[in-house]
Each structure stands twice: as C-alpha cells, then as structure tokens.
Amino acid sequence: MLFSRADLTQLSDEQKKELIFGEPFLELPPPCHAVLVLGGEPPNMPDRVRSAAGLCARIPVQKVIACGGVERAFGGGKEAECDILRRLLREAGVAAEIVAERSSKDTIENILFAFTLIKNDLLAQKRLNVAVVTSPWHLRRAVGLAAALMPKTVSVYGYHAEYEAQRFAWERSPELRARAENELRFLREAVESGFAEDFEI
C-alpha cells in the first residue's frame, strides 16, 4: 500500500517505527562538502550540535551551514536559530567554516536556502556530498526532502549520533512518541504536496 493511502491512525507501533526510523542512518557519511544543521525548537538544538560536532571530528567537512531564521528564546535572550547553532558549534569545537542561513522558517526552506549557499561550489566541483543533521525522528523526512529538492549531482546523507538509541527507545518515551506521531503527519503533507515521493509501506 502507498503511504499516501494509509490510515495513519490504524498503523501499528511497529509500522510507525519502520516509517520514522526504518531508513538506517547508522553509517558515517563519506567526506562531505557541507553539513546542514537544521534549526528547530531550542531543546533540540544542543543535541543536533553535538551530533554535527561529532561528525565533523570523524570525517572531512569543508563547511557547516547553521540553518534557521526563526527567533528563539535561548540562554536568557532571543536569537535567530542560525546564530544559536553557530555559537554552539564553535563552543563544541567545530573548526570548519560555519555559514549562517538566516532566512528559512521551516524544513523545506532550511534545505532550499542552504542550497543557495553551496550552489556556486556545485558549479565549480560538479558533484557534492551533503550531510543533513537533525533529530532522529526528523531524519527520514529531512533527507527525503533534501534529495528531492537538490540537484541529482548532490548526494544527500543523514546523520545523528543517537539515531539507533532513539530508534529503539521511542515507544517507551511519551515525548518521542508524540514527536514521531507528529512527524508522520508532516511526512504525509510532504508526500501529498509533491515535495517528497510517495512510497510503499
């Protein structure tokens, strides 16, 4: 059955887990021209930064793009997501060039506007590897959107240091379960609007 035709309320826990965590993001990406760290709610940002910093320490990375223009309350003040991420990335010891993408308001814009920051690099190099770092429950949709929205000469990978742990813990965590349920609805919207390809479940 196609995902777009499934009744999300009737899916079993196992089906939901496969939909959200079924794409394995357990292997390290190859050396990457850019790592996109997606913005989001403040509680999610330190976790994404730790994963991005760990990835940069393990593979060659030319630049990191801190995504997000939404103003968030963080550390006693209000800043754009990209500025919070950029500061946390530096504090985490990331030595690669960090570029702030400060116009986006959602996942699709994160990806599209981040691509505008590397499109000249693509023209010069012809092919690029890009890694998307976001929360584990968000990886399937984010990587799928990036693969659909970027040119085919950009190879897209997903990464999060705690992907496997969250993949097996989500059923026991009310917070993770709520995020996964919500992500299923966003994934449906992405497929129905044509931003992501439909798929068999």
PDB file of C-alpha atoms in Angstrom, residues 113-179:
ATOM      1  CA  PHE A 113      18.119  28.333   1.266  1.00  0.00           C
ATOM      2  CA  ALA A 114      21.087  26.225   2.409  1.00  0.00           C
ATOM      3  CA  PHE A 115      21.471  25.037  -1.166  1.00  0.00           C
ATOM      4  CA  THR A 116      21.739  28.639  -2.381  1.00  0.00           C
ATOM      5  CA  LEU A 117      24.834  28.903  -0.173  1.00  0.00           C
ATOM      6  CA  ILE A 118      26.573  25.968  -1.871  1.00  0.00           C
ATOM      7  CA  LYS A 119      25.276  26.198  -5.453  1.00  0.00           C
ATOM      8  CA  ASN A 120      28.387  28.027  -6.674  1.00  0.00           C
ATOM      9  CA  ASP A 121      30.522  25.292  -5.095  1.00  0.00           C
ATOM     10  CA  LEU A 122      28.476  22.731  -7.012  1.00  0.00           C
ATOM     11  CA  LEU A 123      29.014  24.585 -10.289  1.00  0.00           C
ATOM     12  CA  ALA A 124      32.760  24.532  -9.641  1.00  0.00           C
ATOM     13  CA  GLN A 125      33.028  20.932  -8.427  1.00  0.00           C
ATOM     14  CA  LYS A 126      30.200  19.260 -10.415  1.00  0.00           C
ATOM     15  CA  ARG A 127      29.357  16.848  -7.579  1.00  0.00           C
ATOM     16  CA  LEU A 128      28.967  17.385  -3.839  1.00  0.00           C
ATOM     17  CA  ASN A 129      28.276  15.250  -0.777  1.00  0.00           C
ATOM     18  CA  VAL A 130      25.997  16.874   1.793  1.00  0.00           C
ATOM     19  CA  ALA A 131      25.036  15.534   5.220  1.00  0.00           C
ATOM     20  CA  VAL A 132      21.840  16.595   6.974  1.00  0.00           C
ATOM     21  CA  VAL A 133      21.988  16.629  10.766  1.00  0.00           C
ATOM     22  CA  THR A 134      18.691  16.862  12.599  1.00  0.00           C
ATOM     23  CA  SER A 135      16.807  14.937  15.268  1.00  0.00           C
ATOM     24  CA  PRO A 136      16.468  11.178  14.645  1.00  0.00           C
ATOM     25  CA  TRP A 137      12.678  11.301  14.269  1.00  0.00           C
ATOM     26  CA  HIS A 138      13.086  14.070  11.674  1.00  0.00           C
ATOM     27  CA  LEU A 139      15.795  12.434   9.555  1.00  0.00           C
ATOM     28  CA  ARG A 140      13.631  10.475   7.129  1.00  0.00           C
ATOM     29  CA  ARG A 141      11.587  13.484   6.054  1.00  0.00           C
ATOM     30  CA  ALA A 142      14.518  15.929   6.049  1.00  0.00           C
ATOM     31  CA  VAL A 143      16.781  13.668   3.979  1.00  0.00           C
ATOM     32  CA  GLY A 144      13.929  12.796   1.622  1.00  0.00           C
ATOM     33  CA  LEU A 145      13.156  16.471   1.069  1.00  0.00           C
ATOM     34  CA  ALA A 146      16.824  17.327   0.556  1.00  0.00           C
ATOM     35  CA  ALA A 147      17.222  14.548  -2.001  1.00  0.00           C
ATOM     36  CA  ALA A 148      14.095  15.718  -3.831  1.00  0.00           C
ATOM     37  CA  LEU A 149      14.880  19.440  -3.735  1.00  0.00           C
ATOM     38  CA  MET A 150      18.596  19.406  -4.515  1.00  0.00           C
ATOM     39  CA  PRO A 151      20.065  18.549  -7.923  1.00  0.00           C
ATOM     40  CA  LYS A 152      20.881  14.906  -8.578  1.00  0.00           C
ATOM     41  CA  THR A 153      24.577  15.809  -8.582  1.00  0.00           C
ATOM     42  CA  VAL A 154      24.287  16.392  -4.824  1.00  0.00           C
ATOM     43  CA  SER A 155      24.442  13.164  -2.812  1.00  0.00           C
ATOM     44  CA  VAL A 156      22.489  13.554   0.435  1.00  0.00           C
ATOM     45  CA  TYR A 157      23.201  11.651   3.652  1.00  0.00           C
ATOM     46  CA  GLY A 158      21.571  11.794   7.069  1.00  0.00           C
ATOM     47  CA  TYR A 159      23.256  11.544  10.436  1.00  0.00           C
ATOM     48  CA  HIS A 160      22.544  11.697  14.134  1.00  0.00           C
ATOM     49  CA  ALA A 161      24.783  10.210  16.804  1.00  0.00           C
ATOM     50  CA  GLU A 162      21.834   8.822  18.799  1.00  0.00           C
ATOM     51  CA  TYR A 163      19.785   7.546  15.879  1.00  0.00           C
ATOM     52  CA  GLU A 164      19.940   3.887  16.902  1.00  0.00           C
ATOM     53  CA  ALA A 165      19.214   4.620  20.573  1.00  0.00           C
ATOM     54  CA  GLN A 166      16.119   6.693  19.748  1.00  0.00           C
ATOM     55  CA  ARG A 167      15.036   4.151  17.169  1.00  0.00           C
ATOM     56  CA  PHE A 168      14.674   1.572  19.936  1.00  0.00           C
ATOM     57  CA  ALA A 169      13.558   3.910  22.747  1.00  0.00           C
ATOM     58  CA  TRP A 170      10.759   5.866  21.100  1.00  0.00           C
ATOM     59  CA  GLU A 171       7.938   3.541  22.217  1.00  0.00           C
ATOM     60  CA  ARG A 172       8.948   3.994  25.879  1.00  0.00           C
ATOM     61  CA  SER A 173       9.168   7.788  25.729  1.00  0.00           C
ATOM     62  CA  PRO A 174       5.910   9.799  25.627  1.00  0.00           C
ATOM     63  CA  GLU A 175       7.840  12.788  24.245  1.00  0.00           C
ATOM     64  CA  LEU A 176       9.497  10.798  21.452  1.00  0.00           C
ATOM     65  CA  ARG A 177       6.221   9.056  20.671  1.00  0.00           C
ATOM     66  CA  ALA A 178       4.454  12.421  20.312  1.00  0.00           C
ATOM     67  CA  ARG A 179       7.229  13.721  18.049  1.00  0.00           C
TER      68      ARG A 179
END
